[in-house]
């Protein structure tokens, strides 16, 4: 059942918050303006850098031996990235010859969700009803239930064990006769599962520790329930055909899990690349912990970078922007540049939209005081608030266009002039057309008494 809290803010508190909001709104307005200006310059510089790189890039047919002719050149090449380094997860005793070794930890926890609904009252007060709901979810870190608003859920969360996410990378990764630099190594994403195979004594020790924690929070396990669980596990593991076992039980041992590494205890389960702390991996309970192990294996990659001896570094364009690319599999040079241009333009529009939103939000924060002082009469305040919102939105868009246009005047004057013209047109429509509309409405209002007399 949902838990609700009701809070009330007085008229004076709301007016005080609006005055504080003026400062916050001004900061957002300035941040949005600066973001719009910086973003336009970034996009133009990136486009120029990509165009320059496209002109000077050369195809490297073979990376099987060091070729001094390519030293200092921006090259495009495809080959298998591989390593002889061995990586070890000392905490769990796993070792692999791999480019990378990754441990991902998840916790099954109660999570709090909040939704609020506010209502204005006569006299300027505001009543806010906040509803809190709770769901069990897999999360990346333990959730402190002591901070939950519902007292019934404040002691719900605990964990059977704790661990940290961890990623290791090989130091020596070769690309033919060349060595990849650290940034290139970290860009490889050829993930495969690592089969977990831990010693029985370690699993038993963890099982006992988890059992003790479970009992501390939930009380002793029923003896009959423990026996049923053990019988089901023994039956499933002992019968390779699974013919006489219901489908609901077969899910405990999925066909894709290698049977040679599968081990089950009451509170610890090892299967495939997963180490599970809890009573049942197929029916998680609060406190359960799931650890997944993966490795980055040798794979075909395509790179674009500047050759520097027997390794690579980023290409630096004349405008100072740098360029280095790693793609999984084989990709043509044209495909890479097309993709990079598309990403740049997408990022340009994302930041433009974000900048406009910040500008409009900042203006609304500055002028929100106009509607707040009228909150003693909610109906009037709502009308004024709507008008303030419309004006701030229009002014924010026009201001953003002006900033973008001025920025483009420095980089691409023709487009900048076009944008300034659009902004001027919007100002004319909003200011002069709006004034004409008001005059027309006033004239119609003056004519109404004469019509009624006739």
CSV table of C-alpha atoms in Angstrom, one decimal:
chain,number,residue,atom,x,y,z
A,1,UNK,CA,0.0,0.0,0.0
A,2,UNK,CA,1.3,3.5,-0.9
A,3,UNK,CA,2.4,5.8,1.9
A,4,UNK,CA,1.5,9.5,1.7
A,5,UNK,CA,2.8,12.7,3.3
A,6,UNK,CA,1.1,16.1,3.1
A,7,UNK,CA,3.0,19.3,3.5
A,8,UNK,CA,1.8,22.9,3.5
A,9,UNK,CA,3.7,26.0,2.5
A,10,UNK,CA,2.5,29.4,3.6
A,11,UNK,CA,2.1,32.4,1.3
A,12,UNK,CA,5.2,34.0,2.8
A,13,UNK,CA,7.3,30.9,2.3
A,14,UNK,CA,6.3,30.7,-1.3
A,15,UNK,CA,7.2,34.3,-2.0
A,16,UNK,CA,10.5,33.9,-0.2
A,17,UNK,CA,11.3,30.9,-2.4
A,18,UNK,CA,10.4,32.8,-5.5
A,19,UNK,CA,12.9,35.5,-4.6
A,20,UNK,CA,15.5,32.9,-4.1
A,21,UNK,CA,14.5,31.4,-7.4
A,22,UNK,CA,15.4,34.7,-9.2
A,23,UNK,CA,19.1,34.0,-8.4
A,24,UNK,CA,18.9,30.3,-9.5
A,25,UNK,CA,17.0,31.3,-12.6
A,26,UNK,CA,19.7,33.9,-13.5
A,27,UNK,CA,22.4,31.2,-13.1
A,28,UNK,CA,20.5,28.7,-15.3
A,29,UNK,CA,20.0,31.5,-17.9
A,30,UNK,CA,23.7,32.3,-18.0
A,31,UNK,CA,24.7,28.6,-18.1
A,32,UNK,CA,22.3,27.9,-21.0
A,33,UNK,CA,23.6,31.0,-22.9
A,34,UNK,CA,27.2,29.9,-22.4
A,35,UNK,CA,26.4,26.3,-23.4
A,36,UNK,CA,24.7,27.5,-26.7
A,37,UNK,CA,27.7,29.7,-27.6
A,38,UNK,CA,30.3,27.0,-26.7
A,39,UNK,CA,28.4,24.3,-28.5
A,40,UNK,CA,28.3,26.1,-31.8
A,41,UNK,CA,32.0,26.7,-31.8
A,42,UNK,CA,32.7,23.0,-30.8
A,43,UNK,CA,30.5,21.7,-33.6
A,44,UNK,CA,32.2,23.9,-36.3
A,45,UNK,CA,35.7,23.0,-35.0
A,46,UNK,CA,34.9,19.3,-35.0
A,47,UNK,CA,33.5,19.5,-38.5
A,48,UNK,CA,36.7,21.3,-39.7
A,49,UNK,CA,38.9,18.7,-37.9
A,50,UNK,CA,37.0,15.8,-39.5
A,51,UNK,CA,37.3,17.4,-42.9
A,52,UNK,CA,41.0,17.9,-42.4
A,53,UNK,CA,41.5,14.4,-41.2
A,54,UNK,CA,39.6,13.0,-44.2
A,55,UNK,CA,42.0,14.7,-46.6
A,56,UNK,CA,45.2,13.5,-44.9
A,57,UNK,CA,44.2,10.0,-43.8
A,58,UNK,CA,45.9,7.0,-45.6
A,59,UNK,CA,45.1,3.4,-45.9
A,60,UNK,CA,47.5,1.0,-44.1
A,61,UNK,CA,47.3,-2.2,-46.0
A,62,UNK,CA,49.3,-4.4,-43.5
A,63,UNK,CA,50.2,-4.0,-39.8
A,64,UNK,CA,52.3,-7.2,-39.7
A,65,UNK,CA,55.5,-5.3,-39.5
A,66,UNK,CA,56.6,-1.8,-38.4
A,67,UNK,CA,56.8,0.4,-41.5
A,68,UNK,CA,58.7,3.7,-40.9
A,69,UNK,CA,57.0,5.2,-44.0
A,70,UNK,CA,53.7,5.6,-42.0
A,71,UNK,CA,55.3,7.2,-39.0
A,72,UNK,CA,53.5,10.5,-38.2
A,73,UNK,CA,50.7,9.6,-40.6
A,74,UNK,CA,47.0,9.4,-39.8
A,75,UNK,CA,46.2,5.8,-40.8
A,76,UNK,CA,43.2,3.6,-41.3
A,77,UNK,CA,43.8,-0.1,-40.6
A,78,UNK,CA,41.9,-3.3,-39.6
A,79,UNK,CA,43.5,-6.3,-37.7
A,80,UNK,CA,43.0,-8.5,-34.7
A,81,UNK,CA,43.8,-7.0,-31.3
A,82,UNK,CA,45.3,-9.6,-29.0
A,83,UNK,CA,47.3,-10.0,-25.9
A,84,UNK,CA,49.4,-12.5,-23.9
A,85,UNK,CA,48.8,-10.8,-20.6
A,86,UNK,CA,47.0,-12.7,-17.8
A,87,UNK,CA,44.5,-10.9,-15.7
A,88,UNK,CA,43.5,-12.1,-12.2
A,89,UNK,CA,40.5,-11.2,-10.0
A,90,UNK,CA,42.2,-12.0,-6.7
A,91,UNK,CA,39.1,-11.5,-4.6
A,92,UNK,CA,37.3,-14.4,-6.4
A,93,UNK,CA,40.3,-16.4,-7.6
A,94,UNK,CA,39.6,-16.0,-11.4
A,95,UNK,CA,42.3,-15.8,-13.9
A,96,UNK,CA,42.1,-15.3,-17.7
A,97,UNK,CA,44.3,-14.5,-20.6
A,98,UNK,CA,42.3,-11.6,-21.9
A,99,UNK,CA,42.3,-7.9,-22.9
A,100,UNK,CA,40.0,-7.1,-20.1
A,101,UNK,CA,38.4,-8.7,-17.1
A,102,UNK,CA,35.1,-7.3,-15.7
A,103,UNK,CA,33.2,-8.0,-12.5
A,104,UNK,CA,29.6,-6.6,-12.3
A,105,UNK,CA,27.8,-6.6,-8.9
A,106,UNK,CA,24.0,-6.3,-8.5
A,107,UNK,CA,21.9,-6.2,-5.3
A,108,UNK,CA,18.2,-7.0,-5.0
A,109,UNK,CA,16.7,-4.2,-2.9
A,110,UNK,CA,13.6,-2.3,-2.0
A,111,UNK,CA,13.6,1.0,-3.9
A,112,UNK,CA,11.6,4.0,-3.0
A,113,UNK,CA,9.7,6.0,-5.7
A,114,UNK,CA,8.0,9.3,-5.0
A,115,UNK,CA,5.4,11.3,-6.9
A,116,UNK,CA,4.0,14.7,-5.8
A,117,UNK,CA,0.8,16.6,-6.5
A,118,UNK,CA,0.4,20.2,-5.4
A,119,UNK,CA,-2.8,22.3,-5.0
A,120,UNK,CA,-3.1,26.0,-4.4
A,121,UNK,CA,-5.4,27.2,-1.7
A,122,UNK,CA,-7.1,30.5,-1.1
A,123,UNK,CA,-4.9,32.9,0.8
A,124,UNK,CA,-1.7,31.8,-1.0
A,125,UNK,CA,-1.0,28.5,0.7
A,126,UNK,CA,0.1,25.4,-1.2
A,127,UNK,CA,-0.7,21.9,-0.2
A,128,UNK,CA,1.5,19.1,-1.6
A,129,UNK,CA,0.7,15.4,-1.3
A,130,UNK,CA,3.7,13.1,-1.9
A,131,UNK,CA,3.0,9.5,-2.5
A,132,UNK,CA,5.8,6.9,-1.8
A,133,UNK,CA,5.7,3.5,-3.4
A,134,UNK,CA,8.2,0.6,-3.0
A,135,UNK,CA,9.4,-2.0,-5.5
A,136,UNK,CA,12.0,-4.7,-5.4
A,137,UNK,CA,14.7,-4.1,-8.1
A,138,UNK,CA,18.2,-5.1,-9.1
A,139,UNK,CA,20.5,-2.1,-8.4
A,140,UNK,CA,24.2,-1.4,-8.6
A,141,UNK,CA,24.6,-0.4,-4.9
A,142,UNK,CA,22.9,-1.3,-1.6
A,143,UNK,CA,20.0,1.0,-0.8
A,144,UNK,CA,19.8,2.5,2.7
A,145,UNK,CA,16.2,1.7,3.7
A,146,UNK,CA,16.7,3.8,6.9
A,147,UNK,CA,16.1,6.9,4.7
A,148,UNK,CA,12.7,5.7,3.4
A,149,UNK,CA,9.7,7.8,4.4
A,150,UNK,CA,7.4,4.9,5.2
A,151,UNK,CA,8.4,3.5,8.6
A,152,UNK,CA,7.2,0.1,7.6
A,153,UNK,CA,10.0,-0.1,5.0
A,154,UNK,CA,12.8,1.5,6.9
A,155,UNK,CA,14.4,-1.8,8.1
A,156,UNK,CA,13.6,-3.9,5.0
A,157,UNK,CA,16.9,-3.8,3.2
A,158,UNK,CA,20.0,-5.8,3.9
A,159,UNK,CA,22.6,-7.7,1.8
A,160,UNK,CA,24.0,-11.2,2.1
A,161,UNK,CA,27.4,-10.0,1.0
A,162,UNK,CA,29.1,-6.9,-0.5
A,163,UNK,CA,31.5,-6.5,-3.4
A,164,UNK,CA,32.7,-3.8,-5.7
A,165,UNK,CA,32.4,-3.5,-9.5
A,166,UNK,CA,35.9,-4.0,-10.9
A,167,UNK,CA,37.5,-3.8,-14.4
A,168,UNK,CA,41.1,-4.7,-15.2
A,169,UNK,CA,42.9,-4.1,-18.5
A,170,UNK,CA,45.9,-5.8,-20.1
A,171,UNK,CA,48.9,-3.4,-20.4
A,172,UNK,CA,50.2,-5.1,-23.6
A,173,UNK,CA,47.7,-5.4,-26.5
A,174,UNK,CA,49.1,-5.9,-29.9
A,175,UNK,CA,47.7,-4.8,-33.3
A,176,UNK,CA,49.8,-6.8,-35.7
A,177,UNK,CA,53.3,-5.6,-35.0
A,178,UNK,CA,52.1,-2.4,-33.3
A,179,UNK,CA,51.0,-1.8,-29.7
A,180,UNK,CA,47.7,-0.2,-28.8
A,181,UNK,CA,47.7,2.7,-26.4
A,182,UNK,CA,45.6,2.7,-23.2
A,183,UNK,CA,42.7,4.6,-24.6
A,184,UNK,CA,42.4,2.3,-27.6
A,185,UNK,CA,42.6,-0.8,-25.3
A,186,UNK,CA,39.7,0.5,-23.2
A,187,UNK,CA,37.6,1.0,-26.3
A,188,UNK,CA,37.5,-2.7,-27.2
A,189,UNK,CA,34.1,-4.2,-26.4
A,190,UNK,CA,34.4,-7.9,-27.4
A,191,UNK,CA,32.7,-9.3,-24.3
A,192,UNK,CA,32.4,-13.0,-23.4
A,193,UNK,CA,31.4,-14.7,-20.2
A,194,UNK,CA,34.0,-16.1,-17.8
A,195,UNK,CA,33.1,-19.5,-16.5
A,196,UNK,CA,33.2,-19.4,-12.7
A,197,UNK,CA,34.8,-22.5,-11.1
A,198,UNK,CA,35.5,-21.9,-7.4
A,199,UNK,CA,36.7,-24.4,-4.7
A,200,UNK,CA,34.1,-26.1,-2.6
A,201,UNK,CA,35.6,-24.9,0.7
A,202,UNK,CA,35.3,-21.3,-0.4
A,203,UNK,CA,31.7,-21.8,-1.5
A,204,UNK,CA,30.9,-23.5,1.8
A,205,UNK,CA,32.4,-20.7,3.8
A,206,UNK,CA,30.4,-18.1,1.9
A,207,UNK,CA,27.3,-20.2,2.3
A,208,UNK,CA,27.7,-20.3,6.1
A,209,UNK,CA,28.3,-16.6,6.2
A,210,UNK,CA,25.2,-15.8,4.1
A,211,UNK,CA,23.1,-18.2,6.2
A,212,UNK,CA,24.1,-16.4,9.4
A,213,UNK,CA,23.2,-13.0,7.9
A,214,UNK,CA,19.8,-14.4,6.6
A,215,UNK,CA,19.0,-15.8,10.1
A,216,UNK,CA,20.0,-12.5,11.7
A,217,UNK,CA,17.4,-10.6,9.6
A,218,UNK,CA,14.7,-13.2,9.0
A,219,UNK,CA,15.0,-15.8,11.7
A,220,UNK,CA,15.8,-19.5,11.4
A,221,UNK,CA,15.0,-21.4,8.2
A,222,UNK,CA,12.2,-24.0,8.6
A,223,UNK,CA,13.8,-27.5,8.6
A,224,UNK,CA,11.2,-28.9,6.2
A,225,UNK,CA,11.8,-26.1,3.7
A,226,UNK,CA,15.5,-26.6,3.7
A,227,UNK,CA,15.0,-30.4,3.0
A,228,UNK,CA,12.6,-29.7,0.1
A,229,UNK,CA,15.1,-27.3,-1.5
A,230,UNK,CA,18.0,-29.7,-1.2
A,231,UNK,CA,15.9,-32.6,-2.6
A,232,UNK,CA,14.8,-30.6,-5.6
A,233,UNK,CA,18.4,-29.5,-6.4
A,234,UNK,CA,19.7,-33.1,-5.9
A,235,UNK,CA,17.0,-34.5,-8.2
A,236,UNK,CA,17.6,-31.9,-10.9
A,237,UNK,CA,21.4,-32.4,-10.9
A,238,UNK,CA,21.1,-36.2,-10.8
A,239,UNK,CA,18.7,-36.6,-13.6
A,240,UNK,CA,20.1,-35.6,-17.0
A,241,UNK,CA,16.9,-36.2,-18.9
A,242,UNK,CA,14.7,-34.0,-16.6
A,243,UNK,CA,11.8,-36.1,-17.9
A,244,UNK,CA,9.9,-36.5,-14.7
A,245,UNK,CA,10.5,-32.9,-13.4
A,246,UNK,CA,7.9,-30.2,-13.9
A,247,UNK,CA,8.8,-27.2,-16.1
A,248,UNK,CA,8.7,-24.8,-13.1
A,249,UNK,CA,11.6,-26.8,-11.5
A,250,UNK,CA,13.6,-27.3,-14.7
A,251,UNK,CA,14.3,-23.5,-14.8
A,252,UNK,CA,16.6,-24.0,-11.8
A,253,UNK,CA,19.1,-25.6,-14.2
A,254,UNK,CA,18.8,-24.0,-17.6
A,255,UNK,CA,20.2,-26.0,-20.6
A,256,UNK,CA,22.7,-23.2,-21.4
A,257,UNK,CA,24.6,-23.6,-18.1
A,258,UNK,CA,27.6,-25.9,-18.2
A,259,UNK,CA,26.9,-28.7,-15.8
A,260,UNK,CA,30.5,-29.2,-14.9
A,261,UNK,CA,30.8,-25.9,-13.1
A,262,UNK,CA,27.3,-25.8,-11.6
A,263,UNK,CA,27.3,-26.0,-7.8
A,264,UNK,CA,24.4,-25.3,-5.4
A,265,UNK,CA,24.4,-24.7,-1.7
A,266,UNK,CA,21.6,-23.2,0.4
A,267,UNK,CA,22.7,-19.6,-0.1
A,268,UNK,CA,25.5,-19.8,-2.8
A,269,UNK,CA,25.0,-20.9,-6.4
A,270,UNK,CA,27.7,-21.1,-9.0
A,271,UNK,CA,26.6,-21.5,-12.7
A,272,UNK,CA,28.1,-20.3,-15.9
A,273,UNK,CA,29.6,-16.9,-15.4
A,274,UNK,CA,27.4,-16.0,-12.4
A,275,UNK,CA,28.0,-16.3,-8.7
A,276,UNK,CA,24.7,-15.9,-6.9
A,277,UNK,CA,24.2,-15.3,-3.2
A,278,UNK,CA,20.7,-16.1,-2.1
A,279,UNK,CA,18.3,-19.1,-1.8
A,280,UNK,CA,17.1,-19.2,-5.4
A,281,UNK,CA,18.5,-17.5,-8.5
A,282,UNK,CA,15.2,-17.9,-10.3
A,283,UNK,CA,13.2,-16.4,-7.4
A,284,UNK,CA,15.2,-13.5,-6.0
A,285,UNK,CA,14.5,-12.1,-2.5
A,286,UNK,CA,15.6,-8.8,-0.9
A,287,UNK,CA,19.3,-9.2,0.2
A,288,UNK,CA,20.3,-11.4,-2.7
A,289,UNK,CA,23.5,-10.5,-4.6
A,290,UNK,CA,24.4,-11.4,-8.2
A,291,UNK,CA,28.0,-11.2,-9.5
A,292,UNK,CA,28.6,-11.6,-13.2
A,293,UNK,CA,32.1,-12.1,-14.7
A,294,UNK,CA,33.0,-11.2,-18.3
A,295,UNK,CA,36.2,-10.9,-20.3
A,296,UNK,CA,37.3,-8.9,-23.3
A,297,UNK,CA,38.7,-11.4,-25.8
A,298,UNK,CA,40.9,-10.8,-28.9
A,299,UNK,CA,38.8,-9.4,-31.7
A,300,UNK,CA,39.0,-7.8,-35.1
A,301,UNK,CA,39.0,-4.0,-34.8
A,302,UNK,CA,39.4,-1.0,-37.1
A,303,UNK,CA,41.4,2.0,-35.9
A,304,UNK,CA,42.1,5.5,-37.2
A,305,UNK,CA,45.0,7.1,-35.4
A,306,UNK,CA,48.4,8.7,-35.9
A,307,UNK,CA,51.4,6.3,-36.1
A,308,UNK,CA,54.1,7.0,-33.5
A,309,UNK,CA,56.9,4.5,-33.7
A,310,UNK,CA,55.5,1.1,-32.8
A,311,UNK,CA,52.3,2.5,-31.3
A,312,UNK,CA,49.6,5.1,-31.9
A,313,UNK,CA,48.4,8.5,-30.6
A,314,UNK,CA,45.6,10.9,-31.4
A,315,UNK,CA,45.8,12.9,-34.6
A,316,UNK,CA,45.9,16.7,-33.8
A,317,UNK,CA,44.3,19.0,-36.3
A,318,UNK,CA,45.4,22.6,-37.0
A,319,UNK,CA,42.6,24.0,-34.8
A,320,UNK,CA,43.8,21.9,-31.9
A,321,UNK,CA,41.0,19.2,-32.0
A,322,UNK,CA,42.1,15.6,-31.7
A,323,UNK,CA,40.9,12.5,-33.5
A,324,UNK,CA,41.3,8.8,-32.7
A,325,UNK,CA,38.8,6.1,-33.5
A,326,UNK,CA,38.4,2.4,-32.6
A,327,UNK,CA,35.5,0.4,-34.1
A,328,UNK,CA,34.6,-3.2,-33.6
A,329,UNK,CA,35.0,-5.3,-36.8
A,330,UNK,CA,36.0,-4.0,-40.2
A,331,UNK,CA,34.8,-0.6,-41.3
A,332,UNK,CA,35.7,1.4,-44.3
A,333,UNK,CA,37.3,4.8,-43.9
A,334,UNK,CA,34.3,6.5,-45.5
A,335,UNK,CA,31.9,4.8,-43.1
A,336,UNK,CA,33.9,6.0,-40.1
A,337,UNK,CA,34.0,9.6,-41.2
A,338,UNK,CA,30.3,9.5,-42.1
A,339,UNK,CA,29.5,8.2,-38.7
A,340,UNK,CA,31.7,10.8,-36.9
A,341,UNK,CA,30.0,13.6,-38.8
A,342,UNK,CA,26.6,12.2,-37.9
A,343,UNK,CA,27.5,11.9,-34.2
A,344,UNK,CA,28.8,15.5,-34.2
A,345,UNK,CA,25.6,16.8,-35.7
A,346,UNK,CA,23.5,14.7,-33.3
A,347,UNK,CA,25.5,16.0,-30.3
A,348,UNK,CA,25.1,19.6,-31.7
A,349,UNK,CA,21.3,19.3,-31.6
A,350,UNK,CA,21.2,17.6,-28.3
A,351,UNK,CA,23.2,20.4,-26.7
A,352,UNK,CA,21.2,23.1,-28.6
A,353,UNK,CA,17.9,21.7,-27.1
A,354,UNK,CA,19.5,21.4,-23.7
A,355,UNK,CA,20.7,25.0,-23.9
A,356,UNK,CA,17.3,26.4,-25.0
A,357,UNK,CA,15.6,24.5,-22.1
A,358,UNK,CA,18.1,25.9,-19.6
A,359,UNK,CA,17.5,29.5,-21.0
A,360,UNK,CA,13.7,29.1,-20.8
A,361,UNK,CA,13.8,27.5,-17.4
A,362,UNK,CA,16.1,30.3,-16.1
A,363,UNK,CA,13.7,33.0,-17.4
A,364,UNK,CA,10.8,31.3,-15.8
A,365,UNK,CA,12.7,31.1,-12.5
A,366,UNK,CA,13.4,34.9,-12.7
A,367,UNK,CA,9.8,35.9,-13.5
A,368,UNK,CA,8.0,33.3,-11.4
A,369,UNK,CA,7.7,35.9,-8.7
A,370,UNK,CA,5.0,37.7,-10.8
A,371,UNK,CA,2.6,34.8,-10.5
A,372,UNK,CA,3.6,33.9,-7.0
A,373,UNK,CA,2.6,37.2,-5.5
A,374,UNK,CA,-0.9,36.6,-6.9
A,375,UNK,CA,-1.3,33.2,-5.3
A,376,UNK,CA,-3.8,34.6,-2.8
A,377,UNK,CA,-6.2,34.2,-5.7
A,378,UNK,CA,-5.3,30.9,-7.4
A,379,UNK,CA,-7.4,31.5,-10.5
A,380,UNK,CA,-5.7,34.9,-11.3
A,381,UNK,CA,-2.3,33.5,-10.5
A,382,UNK,CA,-2.8,30.6,-12.9
A,383,UNK,CA,-3.7,33.0,-15.7
A,384,UNK,CA,-0.7,35.2,-15.0
A,385,UNK,CA,1.5,32.1,-14.6
A,386,UNK,CA,0.4,30.8,-18.0
A,387,UNK,CA,1.1,34.2,-19.6
A,388,UNK,CA,4.6,34.3,-18.0
A,389,UNK,CA,5.3,30.8,-19.3
A,390,UNK,CA,4.4,31.7,-22.8
A,391,UNK,CA,6.4,34.9,-22.8
A,392,UNK,CA,9.4,33.2,-21.3
A,393,UNK,CA,9.2,30.4,-23.8
A,394,UNK,CA,9.1,32.8,-26.8
A,395,UNK,CA,11.8,35.1,-25.4
A,396,UNK,CA,13.9,32.1,-24.5
A,397,UNK,CA,13.7,30.8,-28.1
A,398,UNK,CA,14.4,34.2,-29.6
A,399,UNK,CA,17.4,34.8,-27.3
A,400,UNK,CA,18.8,31.3,-28.1
A,401,UNK,CA,18.5,32.0,-31.8
A,402,UNK,CA,20.3,35.3,-31.4
A,403,UNK,CA,23.1,33.6,-29.4
A,404,UNK,CA,23.5,30.8,-32.0
A,405,UNK,CA,23.4,33.3,-34.8
A,406,UNK,CA,26.1,35.6,-33.2
A,407,UNK,CA,28.2,32.5,-32.6
A,408,UNK,CA,27.9,31.4,-36.2
A,409,UNK,CA,28.8,34.9,-37.4
A,410,UNK,CA,32.3,34.1,-36.0
A,411,UNK,CA,32.5,30.7,-37.7
A,412,UNK,CA,30.1,30.7,-40.7
A,413,UNK,CA,28.8,34.3,-41.4
A,414,UNK,CA,26.1,33.4,-44.0
A,415,UNK,CA,24.2,30.9,-41.7
A,416,UNK,CA,24.6,33.4,-38.8
A,417,UNK,CA,22.9,36.2,-40.9
A,418,UNK,CA,20.0,33.8,-41.8
A,419,UNK,CA,19.5,32.9,-38.1
A,420,UNK,CA,19.5,36.6,-37.1
A,421,UNK,CA,16.9,37.2,-39.7
A,422,UNK,CA,14.7,34.4,-38.3
A,423,UNK,CA,15.1,35.8,-34.8
A,424,UNK,CA,14.1,39.3,-36.0
A,425,UNK,CA,11.0,37.9,-37.8
A,426,UNK,CA,9.9,36.2,-34.6
A,427,UNK,CA,10.4,39.4,-32.6
A,428,UNK,CA,8.3,41.3,-35.2
A,429,UNK,CA,5.5,38.7,-35.1
A,430,UNK,CA,5.4,38.6,-31.4
A,431,UNK,CA,5.7,42.3,-30.7
A,432,UNK,CA,3.9,44.1,-33.6
A,433,UNK,CA,1.4,41.5,-34.6
A,434,UNK,CA,0.5,41.0,-31.0
A,435,UNK,CA,0.0,44.8,-30.6
A,436,UNK,CA,-2.3,44.9,-33.7
A,437,UNK,CA,-4.3,42.0,-32.3
A,438,UNK,CA,-4.8,43.8,-29.1
A,439,UNK,CA,-6.0,46.9,-30.9
A,440,UNK,CA,-8.5,44.8,-33.0
A,441,UNK,CA,-9.9,43.2,-29.8
A,442,UNK,CA,-10.3,46.7,-28.2
A,443,UNK,CA,-12.1,48.0,-31.3
A,444,UNK,CA,-14.5,45.1,-31.3
A,445,UNK,CA,-15.2,45.7,-27.6
A,446,UNK,CA,-16.0,49.4,-28.2
A,447,UNK,CA,-18.4,48.5,-31.0
A,448,UNK,CA,-20.4,46.1,-28.9
A,449,UNK,CA,-22.5,48.7,-27.0
A,450,UNK,CA,-23.5,50.4,-30.3
A,451,UNK,CA,-24.6,47.1,-31.7
A,452,UNK,CA,-26.7,46.3,-28.6
A,453,UNK,CA,-28.4,49.8,-28.8
A,454,UNK,CA,-29.4,49.2,-32.5
